[in-house]
């Protein structure tokens, strides 16, 4: 990737600039990260919630493919490099105070979750009138895995941390 | 709100329990927060990205209305208490490693952004073939505000921080 196409992020100078302006002035947190919501461009389903550092956001803009910062591996992460499940950007949005990113993507292969499901959010939680107190029992909204994690990732360490 | 209906969160004891189990065992970060993605249940549009602490998640489950933790005000935040734009839950999901929440909501009044737009993500960023390098120029995908923030919030401090 040529560095001549690297995006330049603006300095954050005023609330009006950040909220109402046309400059990309993202806010990275104390760890240098910005949270990212990734949805399926066709269905609107939330596929995953991740993080980008400055380099991951730059690479995503340059290439049109989702790059994240893996907090568990502490490494730049081109989604799909291992699994083949690359996320091609359809749209990239930034929120009002520019401290969160929304990616609308097409996923080649149809899955985004390391556990093997289509979405990482494969379980629902009861609430309100349907919740009677105590320990909420989760419902699996996806019951079929799209791929076998063992086949795809082999013995790579599981990113889930307790 | 009666405390007898308060949800009990499970302890996180194993990766298998967290990923494949039916117990709600959310992971709160060093600040006691979990990130939340909120989408319009009808359109799939991402309305906002926020945070919950333990109490906000409990209240959300108990009441079926979105509660957040306001980092700028450092206070529990019943969304819509000031603006009237309450978010009624249609579905509540948790992700694979239970460190992110997805709310699908109906918004009374149709807006979720303190700037006055429907979604907080009202601007898009160029990428890939449509990006030629330098400072990315944002495009406003929403051009009409749904409400006048001055009328709704008056002189309340703007939550956007530089």
PDB file of C-alpha atoms in Angstrom:
ATOM      1  CA  UNK A   1       0.000   0.000   0.000  1.00  0.00           C
ATOM      2  CA  UNK A   2       1.498   3.339  -1.015  1.00  0.00           C
ATOM      3  CA  UNK A   3       1.814   5.792   1.845  1.00  0.00           C
ATOM      4  CA  UNK A   4       0.989   8.693  -0.472  1.00  0.00           C
ATOM      5  CA  UNK A   5      -2.698   7.821  -0.122  1.00  0.00           C
ATOM      6  CA  UNK A   6      -2.635   7.765   3.686  1.00  0.00           C
ATOM      7  CA  UNK A   7      -5.471   9.826   5.186  1.00  0.00           C
ATOM      8  CA  UNK A   8      -4.631  12.866   7.283  1.00  0.00           C
ATOM      9  CA  UNK A   9      -6.796  13.281  10.395  1.00  0.00           C
ATOM     10  CA  UNK A  10      -7.648  16.824  11.511  1.00  0.00           C
ATOM     11  CA  UNK A  11      -6.833  18.169  14.962  1.00  0.00           C
ATOM     12  CA  UNK A  12      -9.878  18.599  17.211  1.00  0.00           C
ATOM     13  CA  UNK A  13     -10.191  22.335  17.787  1.00  0.00           C
ATOM     14  CA  UNK A  14     -13.872  23.069  18.556  1.00  0.00           C
ATOM     15  CA  UNK A  15     -17.180  21.323  19.271  1.00  0.00           C
ATOM     16  CA  UNK A  16     -18.688  22.958  16.190  1.00  0.00           C
ATOM     17  CA  UNK A  17     -15.878  21.649  13.961  1.00  0.00           C
ATOM     18  CA  UNK A  18     -16.222  18.136  15.385  1.00  0.00           C
ATOM     19  CA  UNK A  19     -20.039  17.957  15.268  1.00  0.00           C
ATOM     20  CA  UNK A  20     -21.000  20.095  12.278  1.00  0.00           C
ATOM     21  CA  UNK A  21     -17.860  20.152  10.165  1.00  0.00           C
ATOM     22  CA  UNK A  22     -16.669  18.117   7.189  1.00  0.00           C
ATOM     23  CA  UNK A  23     -13.231  17.313   8.643  1.00  0.00           C
ATOM     24  CA  UNK A  24     -12.437  13.840   9.900  1.00  0.00           C
ATOM     25  CA  UNK A  25     -11.093  14.468  13.420  1.00  0.00           C
ATOM     26  CA  UNK A  26     -11.438  11.134  15.223  1.00  0.00           C
ATOM     27  CA  UNK A  27     -10.953  10.857  18.968  1.00  0.00           C
ATOM     28  CA  UNK A  28      -8.768   7.987  20.105  1.00  0.00           C
ATOM     29  CA  UNK A  29      -9.027   7.048  23.788  1.00  0.00           C
ATOM     30  CA  UNK A  30      -6.249   6.779  26.381  1.00  0.00           C
ATOM     31  CA  UNK A  31      -5.212   3.459  24.794  1.00  0.00           C
ATOM     32  CA  UNK A  32      -5.172   5.032  21.324  1.00  0.00           C
ATOM     33  CA  UNK A  33      -8.370   3.223  20.267  1.00  0.00           C
ATOM     34  CA  UNK A  34     -11.775   4.134  18.814  1.00  0.00           C
ATOM     35  CA  UNK A  35     -14.741   1.706  19.028  1.00  0.00           C
ATOM     36  CA  UNK A  36     -16.208   0.315  15.809  1.00  0.00           C
ATOM     37  CA  UNK A  37     -19.669  -1.082  15.078  1.00  0.00           C
ATOM     38  CA  UNK A  38     -19.822  -3.341  12.029  1.00  0.00           C
ATOM     39  CA  UNK A  39     -23.165  -4.141  10.406  1.00  0.00           C
ATOM     40  CA  UNK A  40     -24.177  -6.288   7.448  1.00  0.00           C
ATOM     41  CA  UNK A  41     -24.908  -3.748   4.697  1.00  0.00           C
ATOM     42  CA  UNK A  42     -27.794  -5.822   3.390  1.00  0.00           C
ATOM     43  CA  UNK A  43     -29.628  -6.941   6.536  1.00  0.00           C
ATOM     44  CA  UNK A  44     -28.604  -4.231   9.031  1.00  0.00           C
ATOM     45  CA  UNK A  45     -27.600  -6.946  11.487  1.00  0.00           C
ATOM     46  CA  UNK A  46     -24.796  -5.976  13.881  1.00  0.00           C
ATOM     47  CA  UNK A  47     -21.982  -8.415  13.109  1.00  0.00           C
ATOM     48  CA  UNK A  48     -19.370  -7.325  15.621  1.00  0.00           C
ATOM     49  CA  UNK A  49     -18.102  -4.618  17.942  1.00  0.00           C
ATOM     50  CA  UNK A  50     -14.369  -3.949  17.730  1.00  0.00           C
ATOM     51  CA  UNK A  51     -11.681  -1.299  17.985  1.00  0.00           C
ATOM     52  CA  UNK A  52      -9.325   0.530  15.640  1.00  0.00           C
ATOM     53  CA  UNK A  53      -6.143   2.388  16.351  1.00  0.00           C
ATOM     54  CA  UNK A  54      -4.920   5.186  14.080  1.00  0.00           C
ATOM     55  CA  UNK A  55      -3.236   2.753  11.686  1.00  0.00           C
ATOM     56  CA  UNK A  56      -6.259   0.434  11.439  1.00  0.00           C
ATOM     57  CA  UNK A  57      -8.548   3.354  10.574  1.00  0.00           C
ATOM     58  CA  UNK A  58      -6.026   4.610   8.004  1.00  0.00           C
ATOM     59  CA  UNK A  59      -5.717   1.183   6.365  1.00  0.00           C
ATOM     60  CA  UNK A  60      -9.497   0.764   6.305  1.00  0.00           C
ATOM     61  CA  UNK A  61      -9.915   4.100   4.505  1.00  0.00           C
ATOM     62  CA  UNK A  62      -7.071   3.355   2.095  1.00  0.00           C
ATOM     63  CA  UNK A  63      -8.114  -0.164   1.167  1.00  0.00           C
ATOM     64  CA  UNK A  64     -11.895  -0.280   1.626  1.00  0.00           C
ATOM     65  CA  UNK A  65     -11.471  -3.445   3.714  1.00  0.00           C
ATOM     66  CA  UNK A  66     -12.036  -3.543   7.467  1.00  0.00           C
ATOM     67  CA  UNK A  67      -8.898  -3.438   9.611  1.00  0.00           C
ATOM     68  CA  UNK A  68      -9.091  -3.532  13.407  1.00  0.00           C
ATOM     69  CA  UNK A  69      -6.771  -3.443  16.390  1.00  0.00           C
ATOM     70  CA  UNK A  70      -6.857  -6.780  18.162  1.00  0.00           C
ATOM     71  CA  UNK A  71      -6.732  -6.070  21.883  1.00  0.00           C
ATOM     72  CA  UNK A  72      -6.180  -9.750  22.715  1.00  0.00           C
ATOM     73  CA  UNK A  73      -3.275 -10.123  20.273  1.00  0.00           C
ATOM     74  CA  UNK A  74      -2.099  -6.475  20.513  1.00  0.00           C
ATOM     75  CA  UNK A  75      -1.698  -6.384  16.737  1.00  0.00           C
ATOM     76  CA  UNK A  76      -3.127  -4.798  13.616  1.00  0.00           C
ATOM     77  CA  UNK A  77      -5.780  -7.160  12.303  1.00  0.00           C
ATOM     78  CA  UNK A  78      -6.882  -7.333   8.686  1.00  0.00           C
ATOM     79  CA  UNK A  79     -10.216  -9.073   9.235  1.00  0.00           C
ATOM     80  CA  UNK A  80     -10.370 -12.197   7.098  1.00  0.00           C
ATOM     81  CA  UNK A  81      -6.591 -12.584   6.672  1.00  0.00           C
ATOM     82  CA  UNK A  82      -6.812 -15.944   8.472  1.00  0.00           C
ATOM     83  CA  UNK A  83     -10.425 -16.987   7.925  1.00  0.00           C
ATOM     84  CA  UNK A  84     -10.915 -15.604   4.416  1.00  0.00           C
ATOM     85  CA  UNK A  85     -14.002 -13.774   5.722  1.00  0.00           C
ATOM     86  CA  UNK A  86     -12.909 -10.334   4.493  1.00  0.00           C
ATOM     87  CA  UNK A  87     -15.274  -7.423   5.197  1.00  0.00           C
ATOM     88  CA  UNK A  88     -15.636  -5.162   2.128  1.00  0.00           C
ATOM     89  CA  UNK A  89     -16.801  -1.655   3.026  1.00  0.00           C
ATOM     90  CA  UNK A  90     -20.057  -0.394   1.568  1.00  0.00           C
ATOM     91  CA  UNK A  91     -20.140   2.679   3.790  1.00  0.00           C
ATOM     92  CA  UNK A  92     -18.003   4.194   6.539  1.00  0.00           C
ATOM     93  CA  UNK A  93     -19.572   6.607   9.007  1.00  0.00           C
ATOM     94  CA  UNK A  94     -18.370   8.636  11.985  1.00  0.00           C
ATOM     95  CA  UNK A  95     -20.582   9.790  14.854  1.00  0.00           C
ATOM     96  CA  UNK A  96     -21.413  13.261  16.163  1.00  0.00           C
ATOM     97  CA  UNK A  97     -18.448  13.685  18.521  1.00  0.00           C
ATOM     98  CA  UNK A  98     -16.245  11.502  16.293  1.00  0.00           C
ATOM     99  CA  UNK A  99     -15.425   8.942  18.968  1.00  0.00           C
ATOM    100  CA  UNK A 100     -17.103   5.955  17.283  1.00  0.00           C
ATOM    101  CA  UNK A 101     -17.051   4.443  13.786  1.00  0.00           C
ATOM    102  CA  UNK A 102     -19.794   2.548  11.934  1.00  0.00           C
ATOM    103  CA  UNK A 103     -18.869   0.203   9.078  1.00  0.00           C
ATOM    104  CA  UNK A 104     -21.504  -1.176   6.714  1.00  0.00           C
ATOM    105  CA  UNK A 105     -19.911  -4.204   5.054  1.00  0.00           C
ATOM    106  CA  UNK A 106     -20.391  -7.096   2.692  1.00  0.00           C
ATOM    107  CA  UNK A 107     -18.894 -10.233   4.205  1.00  0.00           C
ATOM    108  CA  UNK A 108     -17.508 -12.780   1.809  1.00  0.00           C
ATOM    109  CA  UNK A 109     -18.588 -16.109   3.282  1.00  0.00           C
ATOM    110  CA  UNK A 110     -21.337 -14.619   5.404  1.00  0.00           C
ATOM    111  CA  UNK A 111     -19.796 -15.013   8.852  1.00  0.00           C
ATOM    112  CA  UNK A 112     -17.993 -12.579  11.148  1.00  0.00           C
ATOM    113  CA  UNK A 113     -17.753 -14.324  14.499  1.00  0.00           C
ATOM    114  CA  UNK A 114     -14.735 -16.359  15.629  1.00  0.00           C
ATOM    115  CA  UNK A 115     -17.108 -18.797  17.362  1.00  0.00           C
ATOM    116  CA  UNK A 116     -18.506 -19.684  13.920  1.00  0.00           C
ATOM    117  CA  UNK A 117     -21.768 -17.783  13.886  1.00  0.00           C
ATOM    118  CA  UNK A 118     -22.856 -15.160  11.350  1.00  0.00           C
ATOM    119  CA  UNK A 119     -22.996 -12.387  13.950  1.00  0.00           C
ATOM    120  CA  UNK A 120     -21.103 -12.165  17.235  1.00  0.00           C
ATOM    121  CA  UNK A 121     -24.433 -11.182  18.798  1.00  0.00           C
ATOM    122  CA  UNK A 122     -26.051 -14.623  18.509  1.00  0.00           C
ATOM    123  CA  UNK A 123     -27.748 -14.596  21.935  1.00  0.00           C
ATOM    124  CA  UNK A 124     -30.609 -12.460  23.230  1.00  0.00           C
ATOM    125  CA  UNK A 125     -31.402 -11.401  26.792  1.00  0.00           C
ATOM    126  CA  UNK A 126     -34.944 -11.243  28.249  1.00  0.00           C
ATOM    127  CA  UNK A 127     -36.107  -7.814  29.424  1.00  0.00           C
ATOM    128  CA  UNK A 128     -39.103  -5.866  30.711  1.00  0.00           C
ATOM    129  CA  UNK A 129     -42.330  -7.845  30.918  1.00  0.00           C
ATOM    130  CA  UNK A 130     -40.595 -11.028  29.738  1.00  0.00           C
ATOM    131  CA  UNK A 131     -38.050 -10.870  32.569  1.00  0.00           C
ATOM    132  CA  UNK A 132     -39.122 -12.138  35.957  1.00  0.00           C
ATOM    133  CA  UNK A 133     -35.964 -11.400  37.979  1.00  0.00           C
ATOM    134  CA  UNK A 134     -32.932 -13.434  38.999  1.00  0.00           C
ATOM    135  CA  UNK A 135     -30.448 -14.754  36.445  1.00  0.00           C
ATOM    136  CA  UNK A 136     -31.525 -13.906  32.878  1.00  0.00           C
ATOM    137  CA  UNK A 137     -31.489 -17.008  30.638  1.00  0.00           C
ATOM    138  CA  UNK A 138     -30.012 -16.256  27.210  1.00  0.00           C
ATOM    139  CA  UNK A 139     -31.744 -17.461  24.044  1.00  0.00           C
ATOM    140  CA  UNK A 140     -29.688 -18.585  21.040  1.00  0.00           C
ATOM    141  CA  UNK A 141     -31.005 -16.607  18.045  1.00  0.00           C
ATOM    142  CA  UNK A 142     -28.572 -18.425  15.749  1.00  0.00           C
ATOM    143  CA  UNK A 143     -28.404 -22.174  16.161  1.00  0.00           C
ATOM    144  CA  UNK A 144     -26.281 -23.228  13.178  1.00  0.00           C
ATOM    145  CA  UNK A 145     -22.631 -22.299  12.898  1.00  0.00           C
ATOM    146  CA  UNK A 146     -21.598 -21.028   9.453  1.00  0.00           C
ATOM    147  CA  UNK A 147     -18.122 -22.531   9.776  1.00  0.00           C
ATOM    148  CA  UNK A 148     -16.137 -24.780  12.080  1.00  0.00           C
ATOM    149  CA  UNK A 149     -13.723 -22.600  14.107  1.00  0.00           C
ATOM    150  CA  UNK A 150     -11.346 -25.520  14.627  1.00  0.00           C
ATOM    151  CA  UNK A 151     -10.997 -25.987  10.862  1.00  0.00           C
ATOM    152  CA  UNK A 152     -10.501 -22.280  10.208  1.00  0.00           C
ATOM    153  CA  UNK A 153      -8.365 -21.182  13.147  1.00  0.00           C
ATOM    154  CA  UNK A 154      -6.809 -24.491  14.219  1.00  0.00           C
ATOM    155  CA  UNK A 155      -4.938 -24.113  17.468  1.00  0.00           C
ATOM    156  CA  UNK A 156      -4.715 -20.296  17.430  1.00  0.00           C
ATOM    157  CA  UNK A 157      -5.410 -18.843  20.905  1.00  0.00           C
ATOM    158  CA  UNK A 158      -9.055 -17.980  21.560  1.00  0.00           C
ATOM    159  CA  UNK A 159      -9.453 -14.186  21.701  1.00  0.00           C
ATOM    160  CA  UNK A 160     -12.080 -14.354  24.465  1.00  0.00           C
ATOM    161  CA  UNK A 161     -10.633 -13.267  27.814  1.00  0.00           C
ATOM    162  CA  UNK A 162     -12.309 -13.799  31.198  1.00  0.00           C
TER     163      UNK A 162
ATOM    164  CA  UNK B   1     -38.742   0.114  40.371  1.00  0.00           C
ATOM    165  CA  UNK B   2     -38.865  -2.851  42.742  1.00  0.00           C
ATOM    166  CA  UNK B   3     -35.435  -4.275  43.488  1.00  0.00           C
ATOM    167  CA  UNK B   4     -36.872  -7.793  43.632  1.00  0.00           C
ATOM    168  CA  UNK B   5     -36.760  -7.929  39.820  1.00  0.00           C
ATOM    169  CA  UNK B   6     -33.104  -6.887  39.569  1.00  0.00           C
ATOM    170  CA  UNK B   7     -31.136  -9.192  37.262  1.00  0.00           C
ATOM    171  CA  UNK B   8     -28.284 -11.243  38.700  1.00  0.00           C
ATOM    172  CA  UNK B   9     -25.185 -11.404  36.494  1.00  0.00           C
ATOM    173  CA  UNK B  10     -23.161 -14.626  36.499  1.00  0.00           C
ATOM    174  CA  UNK B  11     -19.476 -14.788  37.367  1.00  0.00           C
ATOM    175  CA  UNK B  12     -17.204 -15.401  34.367  1.00  0.00           C
ATOM    176  CA  UNK B  13     -15.639 -18.808  34.988  1.00  0.00           C
ATOM    177  CA  UNK B  14     -14.718 -20.274  31.577  1.00  0.00           C
ATOM    178  CA  UNK B  15     -14.497 -19.377  27.892  1.00  0.00           C
ATOM    179  CA  UNK B  16     -17.028 -22.098  27.102  1.00  0.00           C
ATOM    180  CA  UNK B  17     -19.511 -20.698  29.635  1.00  0.00           C
ATOM    181  CA  UNK B  18     -19.097 -17.163  28.283  1.00  0.00           C
ATOM    182  CA  UNK B  19     -19.273 -18.065  24.574  1.00  0.00           C
ATOM    183  CA  UNK B  20     -21.569 -21.070  24.422  1.00  0.00           C
ATOM    184  CA  UNK B  21     -23.587 -20.840  27.622  1.00  0.00           C
ATOM    185  CA  UNK B  22     -26.995 -19.394  28.471  1.00  0.00           C
ATOM    186  CA  UNK B  23     -25.811 -17.343  31.465  1.00  0.00           C
ATOM    187  CA  UNK B  24     -25.537 -13.576  31.228  1.00  0.00           C
ATOM    188  CA  UNK B  25     -21.976 -12.891  32.426  1.00  0.00           C
ATOM    189  CA  UNK B  26     -21.141  -9.422  31.094  1.00  0.00           C
ATOM    190  CA  UNK B  27     -17.601  -8.078  31.203  1.00  0.00           C
ATOM    191  CA  UNK B  28     -17.275  -4.515  32.471  1.00  0.00           C
ATOM    192  CA  UNK B  29     -13.977  -2.753  31.694  1.00  0.00           C
ATOM    193  CA  UNK B  30     -11.557  -1.076  34.114  1.00  0.00           C
ATOM    194  CA  UNK B  31     -13.991   1.868  34.369  1.00  0.00           C
ATOM    195  CA  UNK B  32     -16.908  -0.480  35.071  1.00  0.00           C
ATOM    196  CA  UNK B  33     -18.412   0.053  31.610  1.00  0.00           C
ATOM    197  CA  UNK B  34     -19.576  -2.084  28.678  1.00  0.00           C
ATOM    198  CA  UNK B  35     -20.030  -0.571  25.185  1.00  0.00           C
ATOM    199  CA  UNK B  36     -23.512  -0.517  23.656  1.00  0.00           C
ATOM    200  CA  UNK B  37     -24.602  -0.354  20.016  1.00  0.00           C
ATOM    201  CA  UNK B  38     -28.146   0.921  19.516  1.00  0.00           C
ATOM    202  CA  UNK B  39     -29.941   0.340  16.212  1.00  0.00           C
ATOM    203  CA  UNK B  40     -33.373   1.290  14.911  1.00  0.00           C
ATOM    204  CA  UNK B  41     -35.335  -1.978  15.070  1.00  0.00           C
ATOM    205  CA  UNK B  42     -37.171  -1.163  11.846  1.00  0.00           C
ATOM    206  CA  UNK B  43     -34.430   0.196   9.562  1.00  0.00           C
ATOM    207  CA  UNK B  44     -31.296  -1.387  11.041  1.00  0.00           C
ATOM    208  CA  UNK B  45     -29.667   2.037  11.135  1.00  0.00           C
ATOM    209  CA  UNK B  46     -27.090   2.503  13.904  1.00  0.00           C
ATOM    210  CA  UNK B  47     -28.477   5.325  16.029  1.00  0.00           C
ATOM    211  CA  UNK B  48     -25.757   5.667  18.640  1.00  0.00           C
ATOM    212  CA  UNK B  49     -22.798   4.090  20.394  1.00  0.00           C
ATOM    213  CA  UNK B  50     -22.794   4.433  24.166  1.00  0.00           C
ATOM    214  CA  UNK B  51     -21.833   2.771  27.422  1.00  0.00           C
ATOM    215  CA  UNK B  52     -23.595   1.092  30.345  1.00  0.00           C
ATOM    216  CA  UNK B  53     -22.402   0.411  33.839  1.00  0.00           C
ATOM    217  CA  UNK B  54     -23.822  -2.445  35.899  1.00  0.00           C
ATOM    218  CA  UNK B  55     -26.779  -0.347  37.082  1.00  0.00           C
ATOM    219  CA  UNK B  56     -27.648   0.927  33.589  1.00  0.00           C
ATOM    220  CA  UNK B  57     -27.704  -2.634  32.210  1.00  0.00           C
ATOM    221  CA  UNK B  58     -29.837  -3.779  35.160  1.00  0.00           C
ATOM    222  CA  UNK B  59     -32.337  -0.945  34.697  1.00  0.00           C
ATOM    223  CA  UNK B  60     -32.510  -1.585  30.953  1.00  0.00           C
ATOM    224  CA  UNK B  61     -33.352  -5.256  31.546  1.00  0.00           C
ATOM    225  CA  UNK B  62     -35.867  -4.431  34.279  1.00  0.00           C
ATOM    226  CA  UNK B  63     -37.713  -1.671  32.433  1.00  0.00           C
ATOM    227  CA  UNK B  64     -37.314  -2.473  28.732  1.00  0.00           C
ATOM    228  CA  UNK B  65     -36.156   1.118  28.153  1.00  0.00           C
ATOM    229  CA  UNK B  66     -32.559   2.035  27.312  1.00  0.00           C
ATOM    230  CA  UNK B  67     -30.459   3.334  30.190  1.00  0.00           C
ATOM    231  CA  UNK B  68     -26.836   4.345  29.695  1.00  0.00           C
ATOM    232  CA  UNK B  69     -23.923   5.668  31.714  1.00  0.00           C
ATOM    233  CA  UNK B  70     -23.116   9.203  30.635  1.00  0.00           C
ATOM    234  CA  UNK B  71     -19.343   9.541  30.659  1.00  0.00           C
ATOM    235  CA  UNK B  72     -19.527  13.317  30.182  1.00  0.00           C
ATOM    236  CA  UNK B  73     -21.972  13.819  33.058  1.00  0.00           C
ATOM    237  CA  UNK B  74     -20.759  10.821  35.104  1.00  0.00           C
ATOM    238  CA  UNK B  75     -24.366   9.861  35.817  1.00  0.00           C
ATOM    239  CA  UNK B  76     -26.951   7.186  35.095  1.00  0.00           C
ATOM    240  CA  UNK B  77     -28.851   8.328  32.016  1.00  0.00           C
ATOM    241  CA  UNK B  78     -32.394   7.252  31.197  1.00  0.00           C
ATOM    242  CA  UNK B  79     -32.343   8.108  27.490  1.00  0.00           C
ATOM    243  CA  UNK B  80     -35.245  10.427  26.708  1.00  0.00           C
ATOM    244  CA  UNK B  81     -35.749  11.692  30.266  1.00  0.00           C
ATOM    245  CA  UNK B  82     -34.919  15.227  29.044  1.00  0.00           C
ATOM    246  CA  UNK B  83     -35.727  15.060  25.331  1.00  0.00           C
ATOM    247  CA  UNK B  84     -38.743  12.739  25.507  1.00  0.00           C
ATOM    248  CA  UNK B  85     -37.010  10.546  22.895  1.00  0.00           C
ATOM    249  CA  UNK B  86     -37.262   7.331  24.934  1.00  0.00           C
ATOM    250  CA  UNK B  87     -35.815   4.173  23.367  1.00  0.00           C
ATOM    251  CA  UNK B  88     -38.156   1.177  23.827  1.00  0.00           C
ATOM    252  CA  UNK B  89     -36.359  -2.162  23.538  1.00  0.00           C
ATOM    253  CA  UNK B  90     -37.429  -4.587  20.843  1.00  0.00           C
ATOM    254  CA  UNK B  91     -34.465  -6.885  21.387  1.00  0.00           C
ATOM    255  CA  UNK B  92     -31.403  -7.005  23.630  1.00  0.00           C
ATOM    256  CA  UNK B  93     -28.377  -9.038  22.574  1.00  0.00           C
ATOM    257  CA  UNK B  94     -24.957  -9.822  24.013  1.00  0.00           C
ATOM    258  CA  UNK B  95     -21.883 -10.746  21.970  1.00  0.00           C
ATOM    259  CA  UNK B  96     -19.681 -13.842  21.952  1.00  0.00           C
ATOM    260  CA  UNK B  97     -17.279 -12.819  24.739  1.00  0.00           C
ATOM    261  CA  UNK B  98     -20.009 -10.781  26.477  1.00  0.00           C
ATOM    262  CA  UNK B  99     -18.123  -7.484  26.403  1.00  0.00           C
ATOM    263  CA  UNK B 100     -20.574  -5.602  24.143  1.00  0.00           C
ATOM    264  CA  UNK B 101     -24.351  -5.100  24.060  1.00  0.00           C
ATOM    265  CA  UNK B 102     -26.653  -4.574  21.079  1.00  0.00           C
ATOM    266  CA  UNK B 103     -30.035  -2.882  21.584  1.00  0.00           C
ATOM    267  CA  UNK B 104     -32.689  -2.920  18.857  1.00  0.00           C
ATOM    268  CA  UNK B 105     -35.102  -0.112  19.741  1.00  0.00           C
ATOM    269  CA  UNK B 106     -38.146   1.840  18.703  1.00  0.00           C
ATOM    270  CA  UNK B 107     -37.522   5.540  19.215  1.00  0.00           C
ATOM    271  CA  UNK B 108     -40.521   7.667  20.075  1.00  0.00           C
ATOM    272  CA  UNK B 109     -40.000  10.854  18.072  1.00  0.00           C
ATOM    273  CA  UNK B 110     -37.569   9.275  15.629  1.00  0.00           C
ATOM    274  CA  UNK B 111     -34.345  10.956  16.766  1.00  0.00           C
ATOM    275  CA  UNK B 112     -31.477   9.756  18.944  1.00  0.00           C
ATOM    276  CA  UNK B 113     -28.709  12.315  18.476  1.00  0.00           C
ATOM    277  CA  UNK B 114     -28.154  15.301  20.778  1.00  0.00           C
ATOM    278  CA  UNK B 115     -27.158  17.380  17.716  1.00  0.00           C
ATOM    279  CA  UNK B 116     -30.718  16.934  16.426  1.00  0.00           C
ATOM    280  CA  UNK B 117     -30.248  14.270  13.772  1.00  0.00           C
ATOM    281  CA  UNK B 118     -31.996  10.897  13.601  1.00  0.00           C
ATOM    282  CA  UNK B 119     -28.752   8.959  13.969  1.00  0.00           C
ATOM    283  CA  UNK B 120     -25.520  10.113  15.592  1.00  0.00           C
ATOM    284  CA  UNK B 121     -23.767   8.697  12.519  1.00  0.00           C
ATOM    285  CA  UNK B 122     -24.984  11.366  10.098  1.00  0.00           C
ATOM    286  CA  UNK B 123     -21.684  11.770   8.208  1.00  0.00           C
ATOM    287  CA  UNK B 124     -19.859   9.356   5.906  1.00  0.00           C
ATOM    288  CA  UNK B 125     -16.144   9.091   5.149  1.00  0.00           C
ATOM    289  CA  UNK B 126     -14.713   8.366   1.664  1.00  0.00           C
ATOM    290  CA  UNK B 127     -12.645   5.169   1.340  1.00  0.00           C
ATOM    291  CA  UNK B 128     -10.884   2.897  -1.137  1.00  0.00           C
ATOM    292  CA  UNK B 129     -11.253   3.911  -4.776  1.00  0.00           C
ATOM    293  CA  UNK B 130     -13.253   7.023  -3.844  1.00  0.00           C
ATOM    294  CA  UNK B 131     -10.474   8.300  -1.554  1.00  0.00           C
ATOM    295  CA  UNK B 132      -7.553  10.070  -3.174  1.00  0.00           C
ATOM    296  CA  UNK B 133      -5.382  10.768  -0.113  1.00  0.00           C
ATOM    297  CA  UNK B 134      -4.935  13.725   2.200  1.00  0.00           C
ATOM    298  CA  UNK B 135      -7.753  14.968   4.457  1.00  0.00           C
ATOM    299  CA  UNK B 136     -10.961  12.961   3.912  1.00  0.00           C
ATOM    300  CA  UNK B 137     -13.954  15.263   3.321  1.00  0.00           C
ATOM    301  CA  UNK B 138     -17.046  14.074   5.190  1.00  0.00           C
ATOM    302  CA  UNK B 139     -20.435  13.902   3.452  1.00  0.00           C
ATOM    303  CA  UNK B 140     -23.617  14.715   5.378  1.00  0.00           C
ATOM    304  CA  UNK B 141     -25.978  11.761   4.844  1.00  0.00           C
ATOM    305  CA  UNK B 142     -28.666  13.504   6.895  1.00  0.00           C
ATOM    306  CA  UNK B 143     -29.274  17.134   6.062  1.00  0.00           C
ATOM    307  CA  UNK B 144     -32.428  17.927   8.066  1.00  0.00           C
ATOM    308  CA  UNK B 145     -32.423  17.970  11.849  1.00  0.00           C
ATOM    309  CA  UNK B 146     -35.394  16.183  13.427  1.00  0.00           C
ATOM    310  CA  UNK B 147     -35.485  18.606  16.361  1.00  0.00           C
ATOM    311  CA  UNK B 148     -33.848  21.828  17.534  1.00  0.00           C
ATOM    312  CA  UNK B 149     -31.304  20.955  20.270  1.00  0.00           C
ATOM    313  CA  UNK B 150     -31.577  24.453  21.765  1.00  0.00           C
ATOM    314  CA  UNK B 151     -35.338  24.009  22.257  1.00  0.00           C
ATOM    315  CA  UNK B 152     -34.967  20.530  23.734  1.00  0.00           C
ATOM    316  CA  UNK B 153     -31.829  20.854  25.852  1.00  0.00           C
ATOM    317  CA  UNK B 154     -31.679  24.625  26.427  1.00  0.00           C
ATOM    318  CA  UNK B 155     -28.428  25.616  28.070  1.00  0.00           C
ATOM    319  CA  UNK B 156     -27.447  22.121  29.273  1.00  0.00           C
ATOM    320  CA  UNK B 157     -23.707  21.464  28.709  1.00  0.00           C
ATOM    321  CA  UNK B 158     -22.874  19.851  25.365  1.00  0.00           C
ATOM    322  CA  UNK B 159     -21.717  16.265  25.958  1.00  0.00           C
ATOM    323  CA  UNK B 160     -19.109  16.441  23.173  1.00  0.00           C
ATOM    324  CA  UNK B 161     -15.581  16.683  24.583  1.00  0.00           C
ATOM    325  CA  UNK B 162     -12.470  17.586  22.571  1.00  0.00           C
TER     326      UNK B 162
END
